[in-house]
Coordinates of C-alpha atoms (C1' of nucleotides) in Angstrom, one line a residue:
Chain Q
X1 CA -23.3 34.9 38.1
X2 CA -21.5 32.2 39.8
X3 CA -18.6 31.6 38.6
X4 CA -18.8 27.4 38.6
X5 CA -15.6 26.8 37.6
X6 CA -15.2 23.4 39.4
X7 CA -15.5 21.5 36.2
X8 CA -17.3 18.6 37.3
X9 CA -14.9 16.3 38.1
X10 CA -17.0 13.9 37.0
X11 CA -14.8 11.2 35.8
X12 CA -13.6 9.8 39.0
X13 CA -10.7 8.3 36.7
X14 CA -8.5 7.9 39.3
X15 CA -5.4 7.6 38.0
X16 CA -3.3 9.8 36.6
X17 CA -5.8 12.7 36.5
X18 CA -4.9 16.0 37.6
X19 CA -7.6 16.9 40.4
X20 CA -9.0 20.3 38.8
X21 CA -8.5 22.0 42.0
X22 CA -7.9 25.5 41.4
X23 CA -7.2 27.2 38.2
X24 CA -4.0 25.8 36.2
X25 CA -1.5 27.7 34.0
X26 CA -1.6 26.5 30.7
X27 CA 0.9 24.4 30.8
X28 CA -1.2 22.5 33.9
X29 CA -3.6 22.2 32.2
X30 CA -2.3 20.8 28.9
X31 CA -0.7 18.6 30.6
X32 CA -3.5 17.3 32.4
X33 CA -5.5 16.7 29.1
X34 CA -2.3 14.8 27.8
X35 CA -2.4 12.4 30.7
X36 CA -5.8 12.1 30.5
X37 CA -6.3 11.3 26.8
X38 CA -3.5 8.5 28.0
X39 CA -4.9 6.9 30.5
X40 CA -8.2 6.5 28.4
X41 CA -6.1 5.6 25.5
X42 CA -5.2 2.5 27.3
X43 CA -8.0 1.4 28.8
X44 CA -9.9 1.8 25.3
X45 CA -6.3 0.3 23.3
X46 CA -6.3 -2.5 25.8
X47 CA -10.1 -3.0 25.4
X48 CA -10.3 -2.7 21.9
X49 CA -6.9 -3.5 20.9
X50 CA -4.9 -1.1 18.2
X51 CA -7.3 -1.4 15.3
X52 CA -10.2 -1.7 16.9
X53 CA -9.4 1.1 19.0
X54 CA -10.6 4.4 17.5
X55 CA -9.7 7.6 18.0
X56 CA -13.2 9.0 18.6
X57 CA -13.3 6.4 21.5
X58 CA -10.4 7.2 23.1
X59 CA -10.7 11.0 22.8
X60 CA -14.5 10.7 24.3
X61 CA -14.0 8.0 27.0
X62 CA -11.0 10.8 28.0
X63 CA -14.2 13.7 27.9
X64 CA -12.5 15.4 25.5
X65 CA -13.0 16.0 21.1
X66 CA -11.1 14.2 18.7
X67 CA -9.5 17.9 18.3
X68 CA -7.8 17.8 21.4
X69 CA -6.3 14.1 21.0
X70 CA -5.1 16.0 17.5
X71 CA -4.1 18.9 19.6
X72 CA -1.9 16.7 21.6
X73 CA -0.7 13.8 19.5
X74 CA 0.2 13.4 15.9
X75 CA -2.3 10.9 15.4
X76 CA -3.2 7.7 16.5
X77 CA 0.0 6.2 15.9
X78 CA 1.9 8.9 18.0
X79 CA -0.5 8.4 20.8
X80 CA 0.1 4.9 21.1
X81 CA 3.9 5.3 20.7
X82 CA 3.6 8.0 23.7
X83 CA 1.4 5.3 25.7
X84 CA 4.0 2.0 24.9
X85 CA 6.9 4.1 26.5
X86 CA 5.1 4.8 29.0
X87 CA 4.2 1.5 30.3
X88 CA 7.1 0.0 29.9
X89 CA 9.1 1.9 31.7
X90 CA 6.8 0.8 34.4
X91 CA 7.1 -2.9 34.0
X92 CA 10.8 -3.0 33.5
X93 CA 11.1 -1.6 37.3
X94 CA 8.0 -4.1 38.2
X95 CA 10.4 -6.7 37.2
X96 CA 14.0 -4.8 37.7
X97 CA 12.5 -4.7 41.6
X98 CA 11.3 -8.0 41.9
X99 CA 15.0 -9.6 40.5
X100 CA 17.0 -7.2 42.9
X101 CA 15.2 -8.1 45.8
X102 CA 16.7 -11.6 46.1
X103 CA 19.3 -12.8 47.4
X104 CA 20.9 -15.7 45.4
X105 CA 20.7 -16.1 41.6
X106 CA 18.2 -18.8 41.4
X107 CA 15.7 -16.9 43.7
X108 CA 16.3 -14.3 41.1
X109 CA 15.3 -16.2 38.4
X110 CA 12.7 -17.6 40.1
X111 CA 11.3 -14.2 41.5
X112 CA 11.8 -12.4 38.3
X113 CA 9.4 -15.1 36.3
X114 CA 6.6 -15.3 39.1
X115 CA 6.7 -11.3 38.8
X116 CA 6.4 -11.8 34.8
X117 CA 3.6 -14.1 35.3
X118 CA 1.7 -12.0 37.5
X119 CA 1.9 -9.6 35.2
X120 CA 0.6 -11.7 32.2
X121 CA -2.1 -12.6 34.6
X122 CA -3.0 -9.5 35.6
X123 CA -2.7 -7.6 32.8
X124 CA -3.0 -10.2 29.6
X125 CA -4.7 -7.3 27.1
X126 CA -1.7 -4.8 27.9
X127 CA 0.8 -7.5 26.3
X128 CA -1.6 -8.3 24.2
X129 CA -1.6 -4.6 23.1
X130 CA 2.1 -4.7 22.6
X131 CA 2.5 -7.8 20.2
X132 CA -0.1 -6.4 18.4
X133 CA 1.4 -3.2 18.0
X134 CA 4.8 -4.9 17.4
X135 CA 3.4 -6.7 14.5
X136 CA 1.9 -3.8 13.1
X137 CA 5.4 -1.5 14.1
X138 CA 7.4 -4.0 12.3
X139 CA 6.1 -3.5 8.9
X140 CA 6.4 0.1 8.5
X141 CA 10.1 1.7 8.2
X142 CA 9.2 4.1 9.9
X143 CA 7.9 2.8 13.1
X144 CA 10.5 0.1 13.3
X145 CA 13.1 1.4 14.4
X146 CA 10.8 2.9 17.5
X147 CA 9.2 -0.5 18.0
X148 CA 12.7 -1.7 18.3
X149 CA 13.9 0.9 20.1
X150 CA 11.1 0.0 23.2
X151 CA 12.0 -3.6 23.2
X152 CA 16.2 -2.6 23.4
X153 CA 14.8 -0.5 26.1
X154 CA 13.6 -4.2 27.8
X155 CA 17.1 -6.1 27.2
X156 CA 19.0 -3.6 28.2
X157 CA 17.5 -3.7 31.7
X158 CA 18.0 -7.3 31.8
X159 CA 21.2 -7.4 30.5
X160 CA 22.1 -5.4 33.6
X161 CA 20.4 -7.3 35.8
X162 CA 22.4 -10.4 34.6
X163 CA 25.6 -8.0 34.7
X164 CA 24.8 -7.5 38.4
X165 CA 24.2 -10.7 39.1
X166 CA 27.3 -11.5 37.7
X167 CA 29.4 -9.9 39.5
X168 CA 27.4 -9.7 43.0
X169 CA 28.0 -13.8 42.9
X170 CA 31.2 -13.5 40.9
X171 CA 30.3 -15.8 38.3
X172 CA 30.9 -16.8 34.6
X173 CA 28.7 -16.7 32.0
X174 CA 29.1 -19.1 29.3
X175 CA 27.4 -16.7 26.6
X176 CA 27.6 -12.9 26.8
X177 CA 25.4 -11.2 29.5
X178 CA 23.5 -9.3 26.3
X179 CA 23.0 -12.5 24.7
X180 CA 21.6 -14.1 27.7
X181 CA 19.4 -11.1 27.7
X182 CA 17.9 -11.6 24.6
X183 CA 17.3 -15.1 24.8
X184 CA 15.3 -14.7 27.9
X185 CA 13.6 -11.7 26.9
X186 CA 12.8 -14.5 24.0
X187 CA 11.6 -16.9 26.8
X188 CA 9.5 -14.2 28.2
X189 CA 7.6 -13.2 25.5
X190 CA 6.9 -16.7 24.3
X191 CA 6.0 -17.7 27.2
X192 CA 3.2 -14.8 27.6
X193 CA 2.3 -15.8 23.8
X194 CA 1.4 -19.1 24.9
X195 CA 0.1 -17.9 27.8
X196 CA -2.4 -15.6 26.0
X197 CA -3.5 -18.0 23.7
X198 CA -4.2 -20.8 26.2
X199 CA -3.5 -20.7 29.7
X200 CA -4.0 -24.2 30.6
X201 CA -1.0 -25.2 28.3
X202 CA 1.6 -22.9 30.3
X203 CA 2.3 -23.8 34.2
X204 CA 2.5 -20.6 36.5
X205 CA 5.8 -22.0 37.3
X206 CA 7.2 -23.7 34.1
X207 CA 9.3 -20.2 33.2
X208 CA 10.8 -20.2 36.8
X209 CA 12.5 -23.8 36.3
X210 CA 13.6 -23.4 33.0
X211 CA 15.2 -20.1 34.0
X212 CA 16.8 -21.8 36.8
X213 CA 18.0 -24.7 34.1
X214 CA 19.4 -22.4 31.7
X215 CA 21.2 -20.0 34.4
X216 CA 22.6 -22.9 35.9
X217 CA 24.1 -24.4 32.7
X218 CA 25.0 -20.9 31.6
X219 CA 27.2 -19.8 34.8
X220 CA 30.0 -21.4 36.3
X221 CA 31.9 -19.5 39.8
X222 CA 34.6 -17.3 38.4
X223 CA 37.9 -18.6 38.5
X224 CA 40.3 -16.6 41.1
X225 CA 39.9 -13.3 40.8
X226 CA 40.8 -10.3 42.5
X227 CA 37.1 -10.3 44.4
X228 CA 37.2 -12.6 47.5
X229 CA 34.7 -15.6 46.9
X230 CA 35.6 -17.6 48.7
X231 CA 34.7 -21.2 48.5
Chain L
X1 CA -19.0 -37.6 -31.1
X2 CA -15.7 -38.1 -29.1
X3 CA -17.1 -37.7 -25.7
X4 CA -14.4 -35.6 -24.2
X5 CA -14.9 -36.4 -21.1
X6 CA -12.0 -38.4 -19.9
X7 CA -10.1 -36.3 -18.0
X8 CA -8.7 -39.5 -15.9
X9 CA -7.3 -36.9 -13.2
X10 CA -4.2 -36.0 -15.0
X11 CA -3.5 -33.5 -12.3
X12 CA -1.4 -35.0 -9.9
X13 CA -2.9 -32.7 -8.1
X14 CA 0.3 -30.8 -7.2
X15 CA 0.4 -27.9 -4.7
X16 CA -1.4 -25.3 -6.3
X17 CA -1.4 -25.1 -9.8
X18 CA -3.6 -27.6 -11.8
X19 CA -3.1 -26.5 -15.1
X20 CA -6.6 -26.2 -16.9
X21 CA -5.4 -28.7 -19.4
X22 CA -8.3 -30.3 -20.8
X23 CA -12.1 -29.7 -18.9
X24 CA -11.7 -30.3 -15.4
X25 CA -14.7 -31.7 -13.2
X26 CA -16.8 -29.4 -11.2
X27 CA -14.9 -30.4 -8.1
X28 CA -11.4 -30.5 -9.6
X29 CA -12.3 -26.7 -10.8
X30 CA -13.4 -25.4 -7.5
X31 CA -10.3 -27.0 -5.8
X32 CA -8.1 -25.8 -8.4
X33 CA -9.7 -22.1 -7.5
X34 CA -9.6 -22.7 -4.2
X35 CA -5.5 -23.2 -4.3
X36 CA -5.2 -20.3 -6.6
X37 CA -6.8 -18.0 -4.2
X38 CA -4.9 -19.7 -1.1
X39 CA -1.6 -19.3 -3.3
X40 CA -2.6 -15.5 -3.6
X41 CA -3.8 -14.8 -0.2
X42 CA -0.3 -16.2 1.2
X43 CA 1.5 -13.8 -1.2
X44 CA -1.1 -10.3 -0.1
X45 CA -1.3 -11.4 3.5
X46 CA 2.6 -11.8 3.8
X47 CA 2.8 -8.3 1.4
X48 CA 0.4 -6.5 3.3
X49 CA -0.2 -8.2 6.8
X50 CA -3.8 -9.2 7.6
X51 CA -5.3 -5.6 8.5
X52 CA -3.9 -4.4 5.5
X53 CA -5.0 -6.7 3.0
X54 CA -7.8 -6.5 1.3
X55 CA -10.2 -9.2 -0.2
X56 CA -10.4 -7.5 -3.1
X57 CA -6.5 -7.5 -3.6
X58 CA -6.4 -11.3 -3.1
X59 CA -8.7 -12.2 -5.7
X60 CA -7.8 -9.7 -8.3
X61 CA -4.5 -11.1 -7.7
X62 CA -5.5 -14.9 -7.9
X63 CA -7.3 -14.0 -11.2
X64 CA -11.2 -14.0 -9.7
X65 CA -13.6 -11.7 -8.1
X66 CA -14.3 -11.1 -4.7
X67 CA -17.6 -12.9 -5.3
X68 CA -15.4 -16.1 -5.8
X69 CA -13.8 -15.5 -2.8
X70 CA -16.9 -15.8 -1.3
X71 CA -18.4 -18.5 -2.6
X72 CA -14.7 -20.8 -1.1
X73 CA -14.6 -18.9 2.4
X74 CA -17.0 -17.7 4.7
X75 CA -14.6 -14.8 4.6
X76 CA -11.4 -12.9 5.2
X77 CA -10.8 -14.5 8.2
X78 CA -11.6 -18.0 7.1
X79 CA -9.3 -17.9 4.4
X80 CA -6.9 -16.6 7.0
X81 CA -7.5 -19.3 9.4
X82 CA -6.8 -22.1 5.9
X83 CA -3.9 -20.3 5.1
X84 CA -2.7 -20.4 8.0
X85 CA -3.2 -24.0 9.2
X86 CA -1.4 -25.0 5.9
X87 CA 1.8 -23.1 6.3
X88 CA 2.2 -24.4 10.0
X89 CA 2.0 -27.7 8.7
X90 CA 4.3 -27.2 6.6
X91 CA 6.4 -25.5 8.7
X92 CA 6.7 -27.6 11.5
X93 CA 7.4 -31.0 8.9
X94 CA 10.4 -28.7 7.7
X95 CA 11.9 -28.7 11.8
X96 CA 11.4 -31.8 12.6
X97 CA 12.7 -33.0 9.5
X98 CA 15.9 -31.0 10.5
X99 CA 15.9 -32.0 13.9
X100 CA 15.4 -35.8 12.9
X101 CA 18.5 -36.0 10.5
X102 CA 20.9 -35.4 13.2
X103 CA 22.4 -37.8 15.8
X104 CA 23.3 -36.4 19.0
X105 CA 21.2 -34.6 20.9
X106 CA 23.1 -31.5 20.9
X107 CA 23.3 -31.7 17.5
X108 CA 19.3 -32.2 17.0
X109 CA 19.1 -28.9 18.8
X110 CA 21.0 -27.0 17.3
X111 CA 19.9 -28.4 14.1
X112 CA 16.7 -27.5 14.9
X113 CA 17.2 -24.4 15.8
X114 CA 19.6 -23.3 12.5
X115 CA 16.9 -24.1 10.5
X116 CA 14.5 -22.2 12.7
X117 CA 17.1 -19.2 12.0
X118 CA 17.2 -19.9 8.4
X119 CA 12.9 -19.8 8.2
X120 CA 13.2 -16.3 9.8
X121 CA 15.3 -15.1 6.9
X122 CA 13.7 -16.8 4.5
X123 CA 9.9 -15.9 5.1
X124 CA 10.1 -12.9 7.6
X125 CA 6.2 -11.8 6.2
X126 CA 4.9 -15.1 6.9
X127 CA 5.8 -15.5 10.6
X128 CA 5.1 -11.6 11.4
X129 CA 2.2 -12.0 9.6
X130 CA 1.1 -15.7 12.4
X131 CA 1.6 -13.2 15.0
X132 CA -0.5 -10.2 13.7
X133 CA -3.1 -13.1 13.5
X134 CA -2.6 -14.3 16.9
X135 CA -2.9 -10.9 18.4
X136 CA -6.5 -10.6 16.2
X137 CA -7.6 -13.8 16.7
X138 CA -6.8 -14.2 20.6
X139 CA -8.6 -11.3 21.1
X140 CA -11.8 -13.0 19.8
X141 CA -13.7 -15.7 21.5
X142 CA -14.3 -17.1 18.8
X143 CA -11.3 -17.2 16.8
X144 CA -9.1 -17.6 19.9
X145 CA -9.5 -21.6 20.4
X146 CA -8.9 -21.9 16.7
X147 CA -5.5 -19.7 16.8
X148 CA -5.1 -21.7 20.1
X149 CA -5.3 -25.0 18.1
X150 CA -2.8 -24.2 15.4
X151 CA -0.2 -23.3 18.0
X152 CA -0.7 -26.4 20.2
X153 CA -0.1 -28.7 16.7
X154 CA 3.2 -27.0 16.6
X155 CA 3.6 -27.9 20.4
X156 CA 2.9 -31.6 19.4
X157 CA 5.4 -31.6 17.0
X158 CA 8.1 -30.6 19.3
X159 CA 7.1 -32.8 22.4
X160 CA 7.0 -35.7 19.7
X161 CA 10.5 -34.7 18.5
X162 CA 11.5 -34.5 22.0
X163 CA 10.1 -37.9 23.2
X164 CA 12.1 -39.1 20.3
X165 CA 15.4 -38.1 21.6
X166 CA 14.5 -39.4 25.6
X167 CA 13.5 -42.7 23.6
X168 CA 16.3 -42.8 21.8
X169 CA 19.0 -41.6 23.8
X170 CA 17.3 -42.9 27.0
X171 CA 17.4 -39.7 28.8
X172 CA 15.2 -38.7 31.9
X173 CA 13.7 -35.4 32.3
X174 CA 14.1 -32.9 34.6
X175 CA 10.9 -31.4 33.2
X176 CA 7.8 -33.2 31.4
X177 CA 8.5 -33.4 27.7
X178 CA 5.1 -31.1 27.2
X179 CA 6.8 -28.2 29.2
X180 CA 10.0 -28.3 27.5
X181 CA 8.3 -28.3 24.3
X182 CA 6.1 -24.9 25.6
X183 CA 9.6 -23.4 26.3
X184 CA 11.2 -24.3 23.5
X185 CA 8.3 -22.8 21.5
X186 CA 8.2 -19.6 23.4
X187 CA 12.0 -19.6 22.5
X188 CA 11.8 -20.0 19.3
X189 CA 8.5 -17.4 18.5
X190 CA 10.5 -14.9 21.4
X191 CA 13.7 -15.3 18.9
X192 CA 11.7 -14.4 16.1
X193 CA 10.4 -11.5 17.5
X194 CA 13.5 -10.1 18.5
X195 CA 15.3 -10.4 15.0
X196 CA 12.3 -9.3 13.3
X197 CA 12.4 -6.0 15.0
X198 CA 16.4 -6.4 15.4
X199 CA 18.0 -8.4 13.2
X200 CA 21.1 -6.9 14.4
X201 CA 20.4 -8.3 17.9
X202 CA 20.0 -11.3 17.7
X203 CA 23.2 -13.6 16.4
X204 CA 22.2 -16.5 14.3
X205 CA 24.1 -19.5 16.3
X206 CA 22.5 -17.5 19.9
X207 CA 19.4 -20.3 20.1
X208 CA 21.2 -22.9 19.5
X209 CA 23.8 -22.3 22.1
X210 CA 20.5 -21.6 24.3
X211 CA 19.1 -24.7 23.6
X212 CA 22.0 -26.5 24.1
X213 CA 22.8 -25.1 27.3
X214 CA 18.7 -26.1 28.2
X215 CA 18.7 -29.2 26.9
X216 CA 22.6 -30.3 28.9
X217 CA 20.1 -28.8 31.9
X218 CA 17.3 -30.7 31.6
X219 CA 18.2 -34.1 30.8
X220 CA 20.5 -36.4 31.9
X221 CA 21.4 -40.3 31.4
X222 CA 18.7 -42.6 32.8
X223 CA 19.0 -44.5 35.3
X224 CA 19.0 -48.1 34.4
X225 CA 16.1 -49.3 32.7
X226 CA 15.0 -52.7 30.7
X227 CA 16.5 -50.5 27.4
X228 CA 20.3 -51.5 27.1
X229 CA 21.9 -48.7 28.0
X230 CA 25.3 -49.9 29.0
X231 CA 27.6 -47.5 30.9
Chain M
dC1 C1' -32.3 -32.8 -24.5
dG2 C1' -34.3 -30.1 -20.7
dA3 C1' -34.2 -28.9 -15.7
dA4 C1' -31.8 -28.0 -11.7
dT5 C1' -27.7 -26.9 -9.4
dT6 C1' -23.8 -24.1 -8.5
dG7 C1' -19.4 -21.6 -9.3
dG8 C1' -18.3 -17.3 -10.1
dA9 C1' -18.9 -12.2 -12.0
dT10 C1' -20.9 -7.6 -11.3
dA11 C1' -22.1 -4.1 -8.8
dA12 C1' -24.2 -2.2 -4.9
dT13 C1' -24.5 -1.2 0.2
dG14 C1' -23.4 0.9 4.0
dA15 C1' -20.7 1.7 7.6
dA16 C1' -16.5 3.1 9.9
dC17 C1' -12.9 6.1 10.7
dA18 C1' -8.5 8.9 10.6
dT19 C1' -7.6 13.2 9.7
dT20 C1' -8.2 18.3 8.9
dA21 C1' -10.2 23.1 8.4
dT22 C1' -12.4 26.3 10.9
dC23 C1' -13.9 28.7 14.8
dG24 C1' -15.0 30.1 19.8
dA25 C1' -13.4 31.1 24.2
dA26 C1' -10.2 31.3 27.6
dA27 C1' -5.6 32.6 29.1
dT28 C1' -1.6 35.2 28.7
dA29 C1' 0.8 39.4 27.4
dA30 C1' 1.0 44.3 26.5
Chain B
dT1 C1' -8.4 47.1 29.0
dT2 C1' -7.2 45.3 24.4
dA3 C1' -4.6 42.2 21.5
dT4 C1' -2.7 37.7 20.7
dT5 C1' -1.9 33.3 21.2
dT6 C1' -3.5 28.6 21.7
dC7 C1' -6.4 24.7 23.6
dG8 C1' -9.9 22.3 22.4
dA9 C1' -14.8 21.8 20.1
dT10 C1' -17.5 21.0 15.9
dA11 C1' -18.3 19.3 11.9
dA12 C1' -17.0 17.9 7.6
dT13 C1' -14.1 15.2 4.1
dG14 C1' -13.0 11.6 1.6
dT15 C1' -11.5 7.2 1.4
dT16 C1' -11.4 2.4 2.2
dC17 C1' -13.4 -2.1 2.6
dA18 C1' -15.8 -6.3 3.9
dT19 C1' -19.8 -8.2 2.8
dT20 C1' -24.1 -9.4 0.1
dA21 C1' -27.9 -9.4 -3.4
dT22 C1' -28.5 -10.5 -7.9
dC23 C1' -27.6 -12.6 -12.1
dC24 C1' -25.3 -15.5 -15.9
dA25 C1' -23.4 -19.5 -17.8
dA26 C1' -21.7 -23.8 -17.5
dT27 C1' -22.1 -28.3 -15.6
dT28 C1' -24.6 -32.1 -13.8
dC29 C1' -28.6 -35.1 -13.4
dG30 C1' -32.9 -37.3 -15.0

DNA sequence: CGAATTGGATAATGAACATTATCGAAATAA
DNA sequence: TTATTTCGATAATGTTCATTATCCAATTCG
């Protein structure tokens, strides 16, 4: 009998799949099934949102049981955990690259909203996904802390960006860099709020300006110190 | 025989209780019903959130059966949607009362935003619960312009409070008063957010120095118009 | 007063869905 | 090879809930 082991690769999936080349070690291949119940899990979560998202959708659109989602998750709720890490790890470098990549604080500003915007345009039922989740995270003690623990995850990388900033231009900030952070993490989210709800009412580059504003009323050129800036 | 019938609308028709003092009319009744129920959705939705709910909770609390529920709202959504449009109004009267007492315009924005601060402590359920809403109802056409419309009244509010203060203080811009009120919105929900999930991160005086900061950004003295503004 | 209307109660309906118990087969280990 | 582990499939289980069909009684109208 032939031995037709190439699995029909249906699914061309693209992302994060695998390729079923040859055989895999356990270990392969559970982790192949993981990412794969992933990657469907947010296309379906994104699609359907967090409640409307079922399990049985996710664990099919994957080509797998609800058994193996069970088999790899702790339910629906650790699935989606696994999934939010995920992806934000990926859009705090998206941004994280875009601020760096400037050269003076206001392009910073300016370059880390247009990439935020992008990204709200791009990918509106991700953060959509999120707030959702947030909302739901929020109310139960025991996903709080997690919930909160993704979103500390954001500030802190913003809080060093500001930190950078700060000393790159050797400057002084009229509020603490974490502070700072938080408010425009704040800004940020609002702003895709709005956004979400009705894009008309939010200019592409309304969050750029008032960035600008708030970093120029918040930072003043450090008084003499030891690093040369000179005037 | 006495002719009970002149019930001369004692009710002063009060927020939500209408005591069933003597017979009521067949309108005052279903009114009075309809507030009860309102009055207990607000307490099972904030309780609960709005997946969590259930109709049947909300009536049994309000003293009725579902079928009365039914017979005031073409659902759990449309009692949502009433719910909800009340308690913004209400809401937003309560900041621009705040913001209207004070004198400078430093000191309307931080006003503003203390009491902002002080709603999040007081009725944490009620705005977690607007923002499980929005992520529901954005996600469906045809709840979206409706959730859409209850956040642009809010909007109103604030460019009205802000045209105030140009008026008044005879300010210019450096940003139409619309797109400082979306910012200053997308502050304020992005605050709430963050000290819902965090209480611990975010400080209670941080949005007011924030909007300060904006606000010394974004405005400055006008430049001599027909309004006395002597220098 | 009698007829028509309607607010609200009661009790289905019927579907959706997260989770789990169980089992087969493949892969590792012996 | 045989034995053992374990990944994943299959198929319940059991609950929860929004919504509606039906009906009663009180109110309004003629």
């Amino acid at each position: 009998m032939a031995d037709e082991r190439d699995d029909l690769d249906v699914s061309g999936d693209g992302a994060p799949a695998a390729v079923a080349g040859s055989r895999m070690t356990r270990e392969q291949s559970r982790a192949n099934t993981r990412d794969r119940l992933l990657a469907a899990a947010r296309s379906v979560f994104a699609r359907s949102g967090f409640h409307g998202a079922s399990v049985e959708e996710i664990a099919s659109e994957a080509g797998f049981s609800t058994g193996a989602l069970y088999s790899n998750f702790d339910g629906k709720e650790d699935l989606f955990l696994a999934l939010m890490e995920r992806e934000i790890d990926e859009h705090a470098r998206e941004i994280a690259d875009a601020v760096r990549a400037r050269a003076s604080i206001a392009e910073r500003a300016t370059g880390g909203a247009r990439r935020w915007m992008t990204m709200i345009d791009r990918e509106p039922e991700l953060l959509l996904l999120f707030m959702e989740f947030w909302a739901y995270g929020v109310r139960d003690p025991d996903v709080r802390p997690k919930v909160a623990e993704r979103f500390a995850q954001m500030r802190q990388v913003l809080t060093g960006l500001i930190a950078d900033g700060v000393r790159e231009f050797d400057l002084e900030l009229a509020l603490p860099a974490e502070q700072l952070a938080v408010a425009i993490d704040a800004l940020a989210d609002g702003i895709a709020r709005q956004k979400l709800a009705d894009p008309d009412a939010v200019p592409d580059d309304l969050m750029g300006r008032v960035l600008s504003l708030l970093f120029a009323a918040a930072t003043r050129p450090a008084p003499r110190t030891g690093t040369r800036s000179a005037p």
